[in-house]
PDB file of C-alpha atoms and ligand atoms in Angstrom:
ATOM      1  CA  MET A   1      32.417  14.073 -49.390  1.00 78.00           C
ATOM      2  CA  PRO A   2      31.431  14.878 -52.991  1.00 83.00           C
ATOM      3  CA  HIS A   3      28.416  13.290 -54.624  1.00 94.00           C
ATOM      4  CA  LEU A   4      29.131   9.996 -56.315  1.00 97.00           C
ATOM      5  CA  VAL A   5      28.001  11.281 -59.718  1.00 98.00           C
ATOM      6  CA  GLU A   6      26.606  14.593 -60.815  1.00 98.00           C
ATOM      7  CA  LEU A   7      25.157  15.884 -64.090  1.00 98.00           C
ATOM      8  CA  GLN A   8      25.616  19.639 -64.432  1.00 98.00           C
ATOM      9  CA  HIS A   9      23.325  21.294 -66.945  1.00 98.00           C
ATOM     10  CA  CYS A  10      23.549  18.363 -69.317  1.00 98.00           C
ATOM     11  CA  HIS A  11      22.055  18.445 -72.775  1.00 98.00           C
ATOM     12  CA  ARG A  12      22.100  15.545 -75.212  1.00 98.00           C
ATOM     13  CA  VAL A  13      20.902  15.997 -78.738  1.00 98.00           C
ATOM     14  CA  TYR A  14      20.818  13.635 -81.715  1.00 97.00           C
ATOM     15  CA  ASP A  15      20.318  14.085 -85.404  1.00 95.00           C
ATOM     16  CA  ASN A  16      22.016  17.506 -85.576  1.00 93.00           C
ATOM     17  CA  GLY A  17      19.900  18.842 -82.758  1.00 92.00           C
ATOM     18  CA  ARG A  18      16.557  17.776 -84.197  1.00 95.00           C
ATOM     19  CA  ILE A  19      16.106  15.290 -81.344  1.00 97.00           C
ATOM     20  CA  ILE A  20      16.576  16.647 -77.827  1.00 97.00           C
ATOM     21  CA  ALA A  21      16.984  13.593 -75.596  1.00 98.00           C
ATOM     22  CA  LEU A  22      18.013  15.550 -72.491  1.00 98.00           C
ATOM     23  CA  ASN A  23      17.335  19.220 -72.002  1.00 98.00           C
ATOM     24  CA  ASP A  24      19.381  20.990 -69.311  1.00 97.00           C
ATOM     25  CA  VAL A  25      19.361  18.202 -66.742  1.00 98.00           C
ATOM     26  CA  SER A  26      21.124  18.752 -63.432  1.00 97.00           C
ATOM     27  CA  PHE A  27      21.032  15.772 -61.125  1.00 95.00           C
ATOM     28  CA  SER A  28      23.149  14.356 -58.311  1.00 96.00           C
ATOM     29  CA  VAL A  29      23.460  10.812 -57.078  1.00 97.00           C
ATOM     30  CA  ALA A  30      24.474  10.667 -53.434  1.00 95.00           C
ATOM     31  CA  ARG A  31      26.386   7.710 -52.028  1.00 94.00           C
ATOM     32  CA  GLY A  32      23.963   5.062 -50.828  1.00 93.00           C
ATOM     33  CA  ASP A  33      21.073   6.352 -52.933  1.00 94.00           C
ATOM     34  CA  PHE A  34      18.570   3.813 -54.273  1.00 95.00           C
ATOM     35  CA  ILE A  35      17.008   5.689 -57.179  1.00 96.00           C
ATOM     36  CA  ALA A  36      14.308   4.866 -59.710  1.00 97.00           C
ATOM     37  CA  ILE A  37      14.332   6.859 -62.939  1.00 97.00           C
ATOM     38  CA  THR A  38      10.822   6.788 -64.402  1.00 97.00           C
ATOM     39  CA  GLY A  39       8.999   8.446 -67.276  1.00 96.00           C
ATOM     40  CA  PRO A  40       7.336   7.647 -70.592  1.00 95.00           C
ATOM     41  CA  SER A  41       9.091   5.843 -73.410  1.00 95.00           C
ATOM     42  CA  GLY A  42      11.439   8.257 -75.184  1.00 96.00           C
ATOM     43  CA  SER A  43      11.641  10.664 -72.246  1.00 97.00           C
ATOM     44  CA  GLY A  44      15.428  10.300 -71.937  1.00 97.00           C
ATOM     45  CA  LYS A  45      15.795   7.720 -69.145  1.00 97.00           C
ATOM     46  CA  SER A  46      18.395   5.558 -70.884  1.00 96.00           C
ATOM     47  CA  THR A  47      20.257   8.628 -72.111  1.00 97.00           C
ATOM     48  CA  LEU A  48      20.462   9.934 -68.556  1.00 97.00           C
ATOM     49  CA  LEU A  49      21.762   6.589 -67.289  1.00 97.00           C
ATOM     50  CA  ASP A  50      24.301   6.416 -70.113  1.00 96.00           C
ATOM     51  CA  LEU A  51      25.597   9.880 -69.261  1.00 97.00           C
ATOM     52  CA  LEU A  52      25.988   8.897 -65.587  1.00 96.00           C
ATOM     53  CA  CYS A  53      28.481   6.216 -66.558  1.00 95.00           C
ATOM     54  CA  GLY A  54      30.081   7.839 -69.598  1.00 96.00           C
ATOM     55  CA  LEU A  55      28.579   5.509 -72.206  1.00 95.00           C
ATOM     56  CA  GLU A  56      27.303   8.675 -73.875  1.00 95.00           C
ATOM     57  CA  GLU A  57      28.833  12.123 -73.810  1.00 96.00           C
ATOM     58  CA  PRO A  58      26.754  15.213 -73.101  1.00 97.00           C
ATOM     59  CA  SER A  59      26.348  17.600 -76.076  1.00 97.00           C
ATOM     60  CA  ALA A  60      26.724  20.364 -73.499  1.00 98.00           C
ATOM     61  CA  GLY A  61      27.263  20.355 -69.734  1.00 98.00           C
ATOM     62  CA  ASP A  62      29.531  18.246 -67.528  1.00 98.00           C
ATOM     63  CA  VAL A  63      29.480  14.949 -65.749  1.00 98.00           C
ATOM     64  CA  VAL A  64      31.334  14.833 -62.447  1.00 98.00           C
ATOM     65  CA  PHE A  65      32.285  11.469 -60.966  1.00 97.00           C
ATOM     66  CA  ASP A  66      33.451  11.450 -57.351  1.00 96.00           C
ATOM     67  CA  GLY A  67      34.323  15.135 -57.483  1.00 96.00           C
ATOM     68  CA  ALA A  68      36.214  15.135 -60.796  1.00 96.00           C
ATOM     69  CA  THR A  69      34.846  16.261 -64.162  1.00 97.00           C
ATOM     70  CA  VAL A  70      35.325  13.347 -66.584  1.00 98.00           C
ATOM     71  CA  ARG A  71      35.606  14.013 -70.316  1.00 96.00           C
ATOM     72  CA  ASP A  72      38.211  11.544 -71.489  1.00 96.00           C
ATOM     73  CA  ARG A  73      36.846   8.257 -72.839  1.00 95.00           C
ATOM     74  CA  ALA A  74      39.765   6.288 -71.399  1.00 96.00           C
ATOM     75  CA  ASP A  75      39.054   7.729 -67.936  1.00 97.00           C
ATOM     76  CA  TRP A  76      35.425   6.656 -68.283  1.00 97.00           C
ATOM     77  CA  ALA A  77      36.455   3.180 -69.401  1.00 94.00           C
ATOM     78  CA  ARG A  78      38.562   2.777 -66.270  1.00 94.00           C
ATOM     79  CA  ILE A  79      35.813   4.118 -64.001  1.00 96.00           C
ATOM     80  CA  ARG A  80      33.329   1.702 -65.565  1.00 95.00           C
ATOM     81  CA  ALA A  81      35.618  -1.293 -65.269  1.00 91.00           C
ATOM     82  CA  GLU A  82      36.587  -0.626 -61.641  1.00 92.00           C
ATOM     83  CA  ARG A  83      33.724   1.264 -60.033  1.00 95.00           C
ATOM     84  CA  ILE A  84      30.461   0.617 -61.883  1.00 96.00           C
ATOM     85  CA  GLY A  85      28.409  -2.549 -62.415  1.00 94.00           C
ATOM     86  CA  PHE A  86      25.856  -2.861 -65.234  1.00 94.00           C
ATOM     87  CA  VAL A  87      22.564  -4.736 -65.430  1.00 94.00           C
ATOM     88  CA  PHE A  88      20.483  -4.740 -68.622  1.00 91.00           C
ATOM     89  CA  GLN A  89      16.961  -5.769 -69.559  1.00 90.00           C
ATOM     90  CA  SER A  90      18.302  -8.364 -72.006  1.00 90.00           C
ATOM     91  CA  PHE A  91      20.839  -9.724 -69.452  1.00 93.00           C
ATOM     92  CA  CYS A  92      23.684  -9.530 -72.018  1.00 94.00           C
ATOM     93  CA  LEU A  93      25.257 -12.820 -70.973  1.00 96.00           C
ATOM     94  CA  ILE A  94      27.551 -14.624 -73.374  1.00 97.00           C
ATOM     95  CA  PRO A  95      25.623 -17.729 -74.496  1.00 97.00           C
ATOM     96  CA  SER A  96      28.644 -19.957 -75.095  1.00 97.00           C
ATOM     97  CA  LEU A  97      29.989 -19.430 -71.557  1.00 97.00           C
ATOM     98  CA  THR A  98      28.672 -20.983 -68.354  1.00 97.00           C
ATOM     99  CA  ALA A  99      27.145 -18.825 -65.620  1.00 97.00           C
ATOM    100  CA  ALA A 100      30.414 -19.024 -63.675  1.00 97.00           C
ATOM    101  CA  GLU A 101      32.487 -18.068 -66.744  1.00 97.00           C
ATOM    102  CA  ASN A 102      30.226 -15.108 -67.490  1.00 97.00           C
ATOM    103  CA  ILE A 103      30.858 -13.803 -63.976  1.00 97.00           C
ATOM    104  CA  GLU A 104      34.588 -14.510 -64.114  1.00 96.00           C
ATOM    105  CA  LEU A 105      34.934 -12.647 -67.416  1.00 94.00           C
ATOM    106  CA  ALA A 106      34.326  -9.322 -65.646  1.00 91.00           C
ATOM    107  CA  MET A 107      37.475  -9.919 -63.567  1.00 93.00           C
ATOM    108  CA  LEU A 108      39.808 -11.037 -66.352  1.00 89.00           C
ATOM    109  CA  TRP A 109      41.496  -7.691 -66.964  1.00 82.00           C
ATOM    110  CA  GLN A 110      41.680  -6.609 -63.338  1.00 85.00           C
ATOM    111  CA  GLY A 111      44.922  -8.354 -62.403  1.00 87.00           C
ATOM    112  CA  ILE A 112      43.214 -10.901 -60.157  1.00 91.00           C
ATOM    113  CA  SER A 113      44.755 -14.379 -59.968  1.00 94.00           C
ATOM    114  CA  ALA A 114      42.821 -17.330 -61.415  1.00 94.00           C
ATOM    115  CA  HIS A 115      42.522 -18.790 -57.937  1.00 96.00           C
ATOM    116  CA  ALA A 116      41.088 -15.596 -56.448  1.00 95.00           C
ATOM    117  CA  ARG A 117      38.714 -15.241 -59.413  1.00 96.00           C
ATOM    118  CA  ARG A 118      37.332 -18.735 -58.851  1.00 95.00           C
ATOM    119  CA  ASP A 119      36.815 -18.066 -55.144  1.00 96.00           C
ATOM    120  CA  ARG A 120      35.041 -14.820 -55.916  1.00 96.00           C
ATOM    121  CA  VAL A 121      32.772 -16.502 -58.496  1.00 97.00           C
ATOM    122  CA  ALA A 122      31.838 -19.208 -55.966  1.00 96.00           C
ATOM    123  CA  GLU A 123      31.093 -16.558 -53.340  1.00 95.00           C
ATOM    124  CA  LEU A 124      28.908 -14.559 -55.734  1.00 95.00           C
ATOM    125  CA  LEU A 125      26.994 -17.625 -56.964  1.00 96.00           C
ATOM    126  CA  GLU A 126      26.278 -18.521 -53.355  1.00 94.00           C
ATOM    127  CA  ARG A 127      25.289 -14.994 -52.401  1.00 90.00           C
ATOM    128  CA  LEU A 128      22.797 -14.768 -55.276  1.00 92.00           C
ATOM    129  CA  GLY A 129      21.237 -18.140 -54.586  1.00 92.00           C
ATOM    130  CA  LEU A 130      22.831 -19.708 -57.675  1.00 94.00           C
ATOM    131  CA  GLY A 131      25.144 -22.106 -55.854  1.00 91.00           C
ATOM    132  CA  ALA A 132      24.218 -25.123 -58.006  1.00 91.00           C
ATOM    133  CA  ARG A 133      23.844 -23.251 -61.311  1.00 96.00           C
ATOM    134  CA  GLY A 134      27.423 -22.208 -62.037  1.00 97.00           C
ATOM    135  CA  ARG A 135      28.023 -24.817 -64.733  1.00 97.00           C
ATOM    136  CA  GLN A 136      24.815 -24.089 -66.619  1.00 97.00           C
ATOM    137  CA  HIS A 137      24.756 -22.007 -69.780  1.00 97.00           C
ATOM    138  CA  PRO A 138      22.377 -19.030 -69.977  1.00 97.00           C
ATOM    139  CA  MET A 139      19.938 -20.982 -72.186  1.00 97.00           C
ATOM    140  CA  GLN A 140      19.530 -23.522 -69.397  1.00 97.00           C
ATOM    141  CA  LEU A 141      18.536 -20.875 -66.843  1.00 97.00           C
ATOM    142  CA  SER A 142      15.234 -19.105 -66.197  1.00 95.00           C
ATOM    143  CA  GLY A 143      14.951 -15.381 -66.852  1.00 95.00           C
ATOM    144  CA  GLY A 144      15.203 -14.612 -63.154  1.00 94.00           C
ATOM    145  CA  GLU A 145      18.299 -16.802 -62.831  1.00 95.00           C
ATOM    146  CA  ARG A 146      19.916 -15.157 -65.846  1.00 96.00           C
ATOM    147  CA  GLN A 147      19.378 -11.752 -64.299  1.00 94.00           C
ATOM    148  CA  ARG A 148      20.909 -12.995 -61.047  1.00 95.00           C
ATOM    149  CA  VAL A 149      23.975 -14.138 -62.991  1.00 96.00           C
ATOM    150  CA  ALA A 150      24.115 -10.681 -64.579  1.00 96.00           C
ATOM    151  CA  ILE A 151      23.938  -9.082 -61.117  1.00 95.00           C
ATOM    152  CA  ALA A 152      26.720 -11.381 -59.905  1.00 95.00           C
ATOM    153  CA  ARG A 153      28.794 -10.276 -62.882  1.00 95.00           C
ATOM    154  CA  ALA A 154      28.012  -6.621 -62.088  1.00 94.00           C
ATOM    155  CA  LEU A 155      29.224  -7.199 -58.515  1.00 93.00           C
ATOM    156  CA  ALA A 156      32.395  -9.069 -59.458  1.00 93.00           C
ATOM    157  CA  ASN A 157      34.710  -6.075 -59.106  1.00 91.00           C
ATOM    158  CA  SER A 158      32.997  -4.688 -55.977  1.00 91.00           C
ATOM    159  CA  PRO A 159      31.556  -1.579 -57.659  1.00 95.00           C
ATOM    160  CA  GLU A 160      30.414   1.514 -55.813  1.00 95.00           C
ATOM    161  CA  LEU A 161      27.569   2.074 -58.260  1.00 96.00           C
ATOM    162  CA  ILE A 162      25.157  -0.311 -59.964  1.00 96.00           C
ATOM    163  CA  VAL A 163      23.205   1.029 -62.939  1.00 96.00           C
ATOM    164  CA  ALA A 164      20.325  -1.008 -64.290  1.00 95.00           C
ATOM    165  CA  ASP A 165      18.259  -0.152 -67.373  1.00 95.00           C
ATOM    166  CA  GLU A 166      14.854  -1.856 -67.115  1.00 94.00           C
ATOM    167  CA  PRO A 167      16.370  -4.820 -65.231  1.00 93.00           C
ATOM    168  CA  THR A 168      12.981  -6.457 -64.778  1.00 92.00           C
ATOM    169  CA  GLY A 169      11.589  -5.594 -68.224  1.00 91.00           C
ATOM    170  CA  SER A 170      11.879  -9.195 -69.439  1.00 90.00           C
ATOM    171  CA  LEU A 171      10.767 -10.889 -66.209  1.00 91.00           C
ATOM    172  CA  ASP A 172       7.453 -11.986 -64.729  1.00 91.00           C
ATOM    173  CA  SER A 173       6.259 -10.124 -61.657  1.00 90.00           C
ATOM    174  CA  ARG A 174       7.562 -12.695 -59.205  1.00 90.00           C
ATOM    175  CA  SER A 175      11.088 -12.742 -60.626  1.00 91.00           C
ATOM    176  CA  SER A 176      10.954  -8.938 -60.834  1.00 92.00           C
ATOM    177  CA  ALA A 177      10.181  -8.657 -57.150  1.00 91.00           C
ATOM    178  CA  ASP A 178      12.997 -11.100 -56.462  1.00 89.00           C
ATOM    179  CA  ILE A 179      15.511  -9.052 -58.464  1.00 91.00           C
ATOM    180  CA  ILE A 180      14.484  -5.789 -56.844  1.00 91.00           C
ATOM    181  CA  GLY A 181      14.730  -7.434 -53.421  1.00 91.00           C
ATOM    182  CA  LEU A 182      18.303  -8.406 -54.291  1.00 89.00           C
ATOM    183  CA  LEU A 183      19.222  -4.890 -55.414  1.00 91.00           C
ATOM    184  CA  GLU A 184      17.609  -3.512 -52.238  1.00 90.00           C
ATOM    185  CA  GLY A 185      19.729  -5.877 -50.159  1.00 89.00           C
ATOM    186  CA  LEU A 186      22.936  -4.813 -51.913  1.00 86.00           C
ATOM    187  CA  GLN A 187      22.194  -1.177 -51.325  1.00 85.00           C
ATOM    188  CA  ARG A 188      21.285  -1.769 -47.659  1.00 85.00           C
ATOM    189  CA  ASP A 189      24.032  -4.191 -46.640  1.00 80.00           C
ATOM    190  CA  GLY A 190      26.837  -3.274 -48.987  1.00 70.00           C
ATOM    191  CA  ALA A 191      26.481   0.495 -49.092  1.00 78.00           C
ATOM    192  CA  ILE A 192      26.271   0.189 -52.881  1.00 93.00           C
ATOM    193  CA  THR A 193      24.541   3.012 -54.743  1.00 96.00           C
ATOM    194  CA  VAL A 194      21.858   1.800 -57.147  1.00 96.00           C
ATOM    195  CA  VAL A 195      20.212   3.658 -60.041  1.00 97.00           C
ATOM    196  CA  ILE A 196      17.418   1.771 -61.835  1.00 96.00           C
ATOM    197  CA  VAL A 197      15.518   2.860 -64.922  1.00 97.00           C
ATOM    198  CA  THR A 198      12.039   1.370 -64.786  1.00 94.00           C
ATOM    199  CA  HIS A 199       8.535   2.031 -65.966  1.00 86.00           C
ATOM    200  CA  ASP A 200       7.163  -0.470 -63.461  1.00 87.00           C
ATOM    201  CA  ARG A 201       5.342   1.453 -60.763  1.00 86.00           C
ATOM    202  CA  ALA A 202       5.609  -1.300 -58.173  1.00 87.00           C
ATOM    203  CA  ILE A 203       9.365  -1.249 -58.551  1.00 90.00           C
ATOM    204  CA  ALA A 204       9.691   2.522 -58.489  1.00 93.00           C
ATOM    205  CA  GLU A 205       7.707   2.536 -55.241  1.00 91.00           C
ATOM    206  CA  ARG A 206      10.294   0.352 -53.566  1.00 90.00           C
ATOM    207  CA  CYS A 207      13.098   2.815 -54.259  1.00 94.00           C
ATOM    208  CA  ASP A 208      14.099   5.516 -51.776  1.00 93.00           C
ATOM    209  CA  ARG A 209      14.118   8.234 -54.389  1.00 96.00           C
ATOM    210  CA  ARG A 210      12.081   8.627 -57.553  1.00 96.00           C
ATOM    211  CA  VAL A 211      13.121  10.867 -60.411  1.00 97.00           C
ATOM    212  CA  GLU A 212      10.629  11.416 -63.206  1.00 97.00           C
ATOM    213  CA  LEU A 213      11.564  12.528 -66.693  1.00 97.00           C
ATOM    214  CA  VAL A 214       9.230  14.001 -69.304  1.00 98.00           C
ATOM    215  CA  ASP A 215      10.521  15.180 -72.693  1.00 97.00           C
ATOM    216  CA  GLY A 216      14.138  15.186 -71.566  1.00 98.00           C
ATOM    217  CA  ARG A 217      13.582  17.204 -68.397  1.00 98.00           C
ATOM    218  CA  ILE A 218      13.339  16.181 -64.740  1.00 98.00           C
ATOM    219  CA  VAL A 219       9.798  17.048 -63.641  1.00 97.00           C
ATOM    220  CA  SER A 220       9.992  15.584 -60.156  1.00 96.00           C
ATOM    221  CA  ASP A 221      12.616  14.257 -57.762  1.00 96.00           C
ATOM    222  CA  GLN A 222      11.171  12.899 -54.528  1.00 94.00           C
ATOM    223  CA  ARG A 223      12.474  10.972 -51.585  1.00 92.00           C
ATOM    224  CA  ARG A 224      10.252   8.365 -50.033  1.00 84.00           C
ATOM    225  CA  GLN A 225       8.796   9.427 -46.717  1.00 75.00           C
ATOM    226  CA  THR A 226      10.415   7.387 -43.978  1.00 65.00           C
ATOM    227  CA  VAL A 227       8.000   6.296 -41.267  1.00 59.00           C
TER     228      VAL A 227
HETATM  229  N1  ADP B 301      21.476   7.022 -80.748  1.00 80.26           N
HETATM  230  C1  ADP B 301      20.373   7.760 -80.939  1.00 80.26           C
HETATM  231  N2  ADP B 301      20.149   8.377 -82.124  1.00 80.26           N
HETATM  232  C2  ADP B 301      19.056   9.130 -82.323  1.00 80.26           C
HETATM  233  N3  ADP B 301      18.117   9.340 -81.383  1.00 80.26           N
HETATM  234  C3  ADP B 301      18.272   8.754 -80.199  1.00 80.26           C
HETATM  235  C4  ADP B 301      19.410   7.936 -79.898  1.00 80.26           C
HETATM  236  N4  ADP B 301      19.297   7.490 -78.624  1.00 80.26           N
HETATM  237  C5  ADP B 301      18.152   8.010 -78.150  1.00 80.26           C
HETATM  238  N5  ADP B 301      17.531   8.767 -79.092  1.00 80.26           N
HETATM  239  C6  ADP B 301      16.272   9.524 -78.927  1.00 80.26           C
HETATM  240  O1  ADP B 301      16.379  10.280 -77.733  1.00 80.26           O
HETATM  241  C7  ADP B 301      15.154  10.264 -77.018  1.00 80.26           C
HETATM  242  C8  ADP B 301      15.362   9.684 -75.623  1.00 80.26           C
HETATM  243  O2  ADP B 301      15.708   8.319 -75.746  1.00 80.26           O
HETATM  244  P1  ADP B 301      15.952   7.353 -74.507  1.00 80.26           P
HETATM  245  O3  ADP B 301      16.905   7.995 -73.577  1.00 80.26           O
HETATM  246  O4  ADP B 301      16.318   6.038 -75.055  1.00 80.26           O
HETATM  247  O5  ADP B 301      14.511   7.312 -73.828  1.00 80.26           O
HETATM  248  P2  ADP B 301      13.862   6.262 -72.810  1.00 80.26           P
HETATM  249  O6  ADP B 301      14.959   5.402 -72.261  1.00 80.26           O
HETATM  250  O7  ADP B 301      13.199   7.110 -71.755  1.00 80.26           O
HETATM  251  O8  ADP B 301      12.851   5.481 -73.576  1.00 80.26           O
HETATM  252  C9  ADP B 301      14.171   9.470 -77.876  1.00 80.26           C
HETATM  253  O9  ADP B 301      13.465  10.394 -78.686  1.00 80.26           O
HETATM  254  C10 ADP B 301      15.076   8.609 -78.694  1.00 80.26           C
HETATM  255  O10 ADP B 301      14.456   8.258 -79.915  1.00 80.26           O
HETATM  256 MG1   MG B 302      15.271   3.344 -72.389  1.00 80.26          MG
END
């Protein structure tokens, strides 16, 4: 079976080449991986994550998703809608919608009946320990709860891959541990592949594989020793 996603000799430059965000990065995500991308600020972590899901295009090199080189933006849009879930530091929930509506929104263009959408939202709220919070608006929720709503939204279409850019960057250490525990559980029980950008050491240490970037290059890629 091919890797889930693969970067092949990817470069990404900005500002007519004056800024080199990624410099000849080759990197494969295997199915079931639970990866932390670490490195100093500006080292290219977000750029790498954005290339993995086609939010950015490489300036040179290829991105291969499930065995097929993807270049077309419409192909990427479909892959993102159907196969990838996103979690952001700032949650990116819509403030005027309830928690339940934020989750349901992800399913609106997927040809799922209103009835099935509501069932799925209820299931996800329950699964993420938000059973009673569905009618609340984001402002009425704690940071940890908001991030759980965002994870529920990311899971709505049963993605194969979850990408998370600093998902705990706005949370206290207890909520952070809670969120990472949830992502760990998804990867373990649901065979979902998870790629997290983080500069939090404690979080990186809980991942099975740690990839470190410095100045746009991968300087280490290590699997955790299993005991
Ligand atoms: N849209 C952009 N335009 C110009 N420079 C950018 C853009 N996005 C990222 N960069 C630059 O690319 C480098 C890597 O950025 P980024 O991937 O966001 O790093 P990290 O997530 O590790 O902090 C930085 O020097 C950043 O300033
Ligand atoms: Mg970043």
